[in-house]
Coordinates of C-alpha atoms and ligand atoms in Angstrom, one line a residue:
M1 CA 5.2 -14.6 -10.7
K2 CA 2.5 -15.2 -8.0
V3 CA 1.7 -12.3 -5.7
L4 CA 0.9 -12.7 -2.0
N5 CA -0.1 -9.5 -0.3
F6 CA 0.3 -9.8 3.5
G7 CA -1.3 -6.5 4.5
S8 CA -3.8 -4.3 6.4
I9 CA -7.5 -4.0 5.9
N10 CA -9.4 -1.0 7.3
I11 CA -12.9 0.5 7.4
D12 CA -12.4 4.1 6.2
H13 CA -14.6 6.7 7.8
V14 CA -14.3 9.5 5.3
Y15 CA -15.4 13.1 6.0
R16 CA -15.4 15.9 3.5
V17 CA -14.4 19.2 5.2
D18 CA -13.7 22.8 4.2
H19 CA -10.4 22.8 6.2
F20 CA -8.6 20.3 8.5
V21 CA -9.7 20.4 12.1
V22 CA -7.3 22.3 14.4
P23 CA -6.7 21.8 18.2
G24 CA -9.6 23.0 20.2
E25 CA -12.0 23.2 17.2
T26 CA -15.2 21.3 16.7
L27 CA -15.8 21.1 12.9
P28 CA -19.0 20.2 11.2
T29 CA -18.4 18.1 8.1
D30 CA -19.9 18.3 4.6
S31 CA -20.4 14.6 4.1
Y32 CA -19.6 11.2 5.6
Q33 CA -19.0 7.8 3.9
R34 CA -17.9 4.4 5.2
L35 CA -15.7 2.9 2.6
P36 CA -13.3 -0.1 2.2
G37 CA -9.6 0.8 2.7
G38 CA -6.3 0.0 4.3
K39 CA -3.1 0.2 2.4
G40 CA -2.9 -3.6 2.1
F41 CA -6.5 -3.9 1.0
N42 CA -6.2 -1.0 -1.6
Q43 CA -3.1 -2.5 -3.1
T44 CA -4.7 -5.9 -3.4
V45 CA -7.7 -4.3 -5.1
A46 CA -5.3 -2.5 -7.5
L47 CA -3.5 -5.7 -8.3
A48 CA -6.7 -7.5 -9.0
R49 CA -8.1 -4.7 -11.2
A50 CA -4.7 -4.6 -13.0
G51 CA -5.3 -8.3 -13.9
A52 CA -2.9 -10.0 -11.5
A53 CA -3.7 -13.2 -9.6
V54 CA -3.3 -12.2 -6.0
S55 CA -3.8 -13.8 -2.5
H56 CA -4.4 -11.5 0.5
A57 CA -3.3 -12.6 3.9
G58 CA -4.1 -10.7 7.1
R59 CA -6.6 -10.3 9.8
I60 CA -10.1 -8.7 10.3
G61 CA -12.8 -8.8 12.9
T62 CA -16.3 -10.1 12.3
D63 CA -17.3 -6.4 11.5
G64 CA -15.1 -6.7 8.4
I65 CA -16.6 -9.7 6.6
W66 CA -18.0 -7.4 3.9
L67 CA -14.4 -6.4 3.1
R68 CA -13.5 -10.1 2.6
D69 CA -16.6 -10.4 0.3
Y70 CA -15.4 -7.4 -1.7
L71 CA -12.0 -9.1 -2.3
E72 CA -13.6 -12.4 -3.2
A73 CA -15.8 -10.6 -5.7
L74 CA -12.6 -9.6 -7.4
N75 CA -11.3 -13.2 -7.4
V76 CA -8.8 -12.5 -4.7
D77 CA -7.8 -15.7 -2.8
T78 CA -8.6 -15.0 0.8
T79 CA -7.7 -18.4 2.2
H80 CA -5.3 -16.8 4.6
L81 CA -7.3 -13.8 5.6
N82 CA -8.2 -14.7 9.2
V83 CA -11.4 -13.5 11.0
G84 CA -11.0 -13.0 14.8
E85 CA -14.0 -12.8 17.1
D86 CA -12.3 -10.7 19.7
I87 CA -10.7 -7.6 18.0
P88 CA -12.5 -5.4 15.5
T89 CA -11.2 -4.6 12.0
G90 CA -8.7 -1.8 11.8
H91 CA -10.2 1.6 10.9
A92 CA -9.1 5.0 9.6
V93 CA -10.7 8.5 10.2
I94 CA -10.0 10.5 7.0
Q95 CA -10.6 14.2 6.4
V96 CA -10.6 15.2 2.8
G97 CA -10.1 18.9 2.1
P98 CA -11.3 21.1 -0.8
T99 CA -8.1 20.5 -2.9
G100 CA -8.3 16.7 -2.5
E101 CA -5.6 16.5 0.2
N102 CA -6.2 14.3 3.2
T103 CA -5.3 13.6 6.8
I104 CA -5.6 10.1 8.2
L105 CA -5.9 8.8 11.8
L106 CA -5.3 5.1 12.0
H107 CA -6.4 2.5 14.5
G108 CA -4.7 -0.8 13.9
G109 CA -7.3 -3.1 15.4
A110 CA -7.1 -6.7 14.0
N111 CA -4.2 -5.6 11.7
H112 CA -2.0 -5.5 14.9
C113 CA -3.0 -9.0 16.1
I114 CA -0.9 -10.8 13.5
A115 CA 1.6 -13.0 15.3
E116 CA 4.9 -14.5 14.2
D117 CA 3.2 -18.0 14.3
D118 CA 0.6 -16.8 11.8
V119 CA 3.4 -15.5 9.5
D120 CA 5.3 -18.9 9.6
R121 CA 2.1 -20.9 8.9
I122 CA 0.9 -18.6 6.1
L123 CA 4.3 -18.3 4.3
Q124 CA 4.7 -22.1 4.6
D125 CA 1.3 -22.7 3.0
A126 CA 0.9 -19.8 0.6
A127 CA 4.3 -18.9 -0.9
R128 CA 7.1 -20.6 -2.8
A129 CA 10.6 -19.4 -3.6
G130 CA 10.5 -16.8 -6.4
D131 CA 6.9 -15.6 -5.5
A132 CA 6.4 -11.9 -4.8
L133 CA 5.4 -10.9 -1.3
L134 CA 3.9 -7.4 -1.1
L135 CA 4.1 -5.6 2.3
Q136 CA 3.1 -2.3 3.7
N137 CA 3.8 -1.1 7.3
E138 CA 0.3 -1.3 8.8
I139 CA 0.4 -4.8 10.4
S140 CA 2.3 -6.4 13.3
A141 CA 5.2 -8.9 13.0
M142 CA 6.9 -6.9 10.2
P143 CA 10.5 -7.7 11.1
H144 CA 9.7 -11.4 11.3
L145 CA 7.8 -11.3 8.0
I146 CA 10.7 -9.7 6.2
S147 CA 13.4 -12.1 7.6
S148 CA 11.2 -15.2 7.1
A149 CA 10.4 -14.1 3.5
A150 CA 14.0 -13.6 2.8
D151 CA 14.9 -17.1 4.2
R152 CA 12.3 -18.6 1.9
G153 CA 13.6 -16.8 -1.2
L154 CA 10.6 -14.6 -1.8
Q155 CA 10.8 -11.4 -3.8
I156 CA 9.9 -8.8 -1.2
V157 CA 8.1 -5.6 -2.4
L158 CA 8.0 -3.2 0.5
N159 CA 5.9 0.0 0.7
P160 CA 7.0 1.3 4.2
A161 CA 3.9 3.3 4.8
P162 CA 3.0 4.7 7.2
M163 CA 6.7 5.3 8.1
T164 CA 7.7 4.6 11.6
R165 CA 11.0 4.7 13.5
A166 CA 10.9 0.8 13.4
V167 CA 11.4 0.8 9.7
R168 CA 15.0 1.9 10.1
D169 CA 15.8 -1.4 11.7
Y170 CA 14.0 -3.6 9.1
A171 CA 16.3 -5.8 7.1
L172 CA 15.9 -3.6 4.0
E173 CA 18.9 -5.3 2.3
H174 CA 16.5 -8.2 1.5
V175 CA 14.0 -6.0 -0.4
A176 CA 13.7 -6.5 -4.2
V177 CA 11.4 -3.4 -4.7
L178 CA 11.1 -0.5 -2.3
I179 CA 8.2 2.0 -3.1
L180 CA 7.9 5.1 -1.0
N181 CA 6.8 8.7 -1.2
Q182 CA 8.9 11.8 -0.8
V183 CA 8.1 12.3 2.9
E184 CA 8.7 8.7 3.7
C185 CA 12.0 8.9 1.8
E186 CA 13.1 11.8 3.8
Q187 CA 12.0 10.2 7.1
L188 CA 14.0 7.1 6.3
T189 CA 17.2 8.7 5.0
G190 CA 17.2 12.1 6.8
R191 CA 17.8 13.7 3.4
S192 CA 15.4 15.9 1.4
D193 CA 17.5 16.3 -1.8
D194 CA 18.4 14.0 -4.7
T195 CA 20.9 12.2 -2.6
A196 CA 18.1 10.4 -0.7
L197 CA 17.7 8.0 -3.6
D198 CA 21.5 7.3 -3.5
A199 CA 21.2 6.6 0.2
L200 CA 18.4 4.1 -0.3
A201 CA 20.2 2.4 -3.2
Q202 CA 23.2 1.9 -0.9
R203 CA 20.9 0.6 1.9
C204 CA 19.0 -1.8 -0.4
P205 CA 21.7 -2.7 -3.0
Q206 CA 19.6 -5.3 -4.8
A207 CA 16.4 -3.2 -4.9
I208 CA 14.5 -1.3 -7.5
V209 CA 13.8 1.9 -5.5
V210 CA 10.7 3.9 -6.6
Q211 CA 10.0 7.3 -5.1
T212 CA 6.5 8.7 -5.8
L213 CA 6.3 12.4 -6.1
G214 CA 2.6 13.2 -6.4
E215 CA 1.9 15.6 -9.2
Q216 CA 5.5 15.4 -10.3
G217 CA 5.3 11.7 -11.1
V218 CA 7.9 9.1 -10.0
R219 CA 11.6 8.6 -9.9
C220 CA 13.2 5.1 -10.0
R221 CA 16.7 4.0 -9.2
H222 CA 17.8 0.6 -10.5
G223 CA 21.4 -0.1 -10.2
A224 CA 23.3 2.8 -11.7
E225 CA 20.3 4.0 -13.7
T226 CA 17.8 6.6 -12.6
V227 CA 14.5 7.1 -14.5
A228 CA 12.0 9.9 -14.1
I229 CA 8.4 9.4 -15.3
P230 CA 6.0 12.5 -15.3
A231 CA 2.6 12.2 -13.7
V232 CA -0.5 11.9 -15.9
D233 CA -2.7 15.0 -15.8
A234 CA -5.8 14.7 -13.6
E235 CA -8.5 16.7 -12.0
V236 CA -7.8 16.1 -8.3
V237 CA -10.9 15.3 -6.2
D238 CA -9.4 13.0 -3.5
T239 CA -5.8 11.8 -3.3
T240 CA -6.6 8.9 -0.8
G241 CA -5.3 5.6 -2.1
A242 CA -3.3 7.1 -5.1
G243 CA 0.0 5.7 -3.8
D244 CA -1.7 2.3 -3.2
T245 CA -3.1 2.3 -6.7
F246 CA 0.3 3.1 -8.2
T247 CA 1.9 0.3 -6.1
G248 CA -0.7 -2.3 -7.1
F249 CA -0.5 -1.5 -10.8
F250 CA 3.3 -1.3 -10.7
V251 CA 3.6 -4.7 -9.0
A252 CA 1.1 -6.3 -11.4
E253 CA 3.1 -5.2 -14.5
W254 CA 6.5 -5.9 -12.9
T255 CA 5.5 -9.4 -12.0
R256 CA 3.9 -10.0 -15.4
S257 CA 6.5 -8.6 -17.7
G258 CA 9.6 -7.6 -15.6
D259 CA 9.5 -4.3 -17.6
V260 CA 10.1 -1.6 -15.0
A261 CA 9.5 1.4 -17.3
R262 CA 6.2 0.0 -18.4
A263 CA 5.2 -0.8 -14.8
L264 CA 6.1 2.8 -13.7
Q265 CA 3.9 4.2 -16.6
L266 CA 1.0 2.0 -15.9
G267 CA 1.2 2.9 -12.2
C268 CA 1.1 6.6 -13.0
S269 CA -1.9 6.2 -15.4
A270 CA -3.9 4.3 -12.8
A271 CA -3.0 6.7 -9.9
A272 CA -4.3 9.6 -12.1
V273 CA -7.7 8.0 -12.4
C274 CA -7.8 7.2 -8.6
V275 CA -7.2 10.9 -7.6
S276 CA -10.1 12.0 -9.9
R277 CA -12.6 10.0 -7.8
V278 CA -13.7 9.9 -4.1
G279 CA -12.4 7.1 -1.9
A280 CA -9.5 4.7 -1.8
A281 CA -10.3 1.2 -3.0
V282 CA -13.6 2.2 -4.7
S283 CA -11.7 4.7 -6.9
I284 CA -9.1 2.3 -8.3
P285 CA -9.7 1.8 -12.1
T286 CA -9.6 -1.5 -14.1
L287 CA -7.1 -2.1 -16.9
D288 CA -10.0 -1.7 -19.3
E289 CA -10.6 1.8 -18.1
L290 CA -7.0 2.6 -18.8
G291 CA -7.5 1.4 -22.4
R292 CA -5.1 -1.6 -21.9
Ligands
RIB1 O1 -3.4 4.8 1.7 C1 -4.7 5.1 2.0 C2 -5.1 4.2 3.2 O2 -4.4 4.6 4.3 C3 -6.6 4.4 3.6 O3 -7.5 3.6 2.9 C4 -6.5 4.2 5.1 O4 -7.2 3.0 5.5 C5 -5.1 4.1 5.4 O5 -4.6 2.8 5.6

């Protein structure tokens, strides 16, 4: 199954801090790095490193050409990654604390300049019925993307991150795979217990619903069956991009073999390596590094 990722690309400004800055405080940082990122970008990198053939559609400014080059070096098809002269590439300001946890401030930039016309043209040119379309929630035109993809018979994989109120109104009944973390699950369903997965299964009756639980691994609901997979042990340095790594490796294996249990396990193994390194995209392993 071919994979088209229609997703965000960001420049990540990453600051190592001994605690997260609080209101009224000016906080010196321990280090600064400018790194490639964006949930869409990270997931495309993960797909490519997991051995999948992937196209990335989206929008950057001229300040983001180096990010397009990064994808092309991984053999990602960037035919539908548009470069605009007017709006800069999206960016994120990321604090990473001593335990590897982070806070992220996002500025959408060019990611928010994707119009419904762009969606129509790109889906027409780049996707055929049965292909997988991977989406996050960091670009504009999301409702139109989901409904157009459903009309075209695409297999929609949605990672609704970052969660916003608008997600509640997305046509989630068309989604084939829904991947979200515990907080996003609670925000979407209003439930913090085990019934959250039941609620999502009702809302997306055709979907494989995957809930990522950090150091507790993942839970997956598929029809009447619920599977839990433990996390792989890791020394946590920086959790940024761990969910994206899981998603990319999961989708690569699911589209390759259709084996959901194997895809969950591969996603967990890859995420464990990601958290042991600094950065988002740059910390995503290859299949070789996972011994596959
Ligand atoms: O999921 C991590 C990503 O979230 C970062 O790379 C940042 O750009 C934000 O999109």
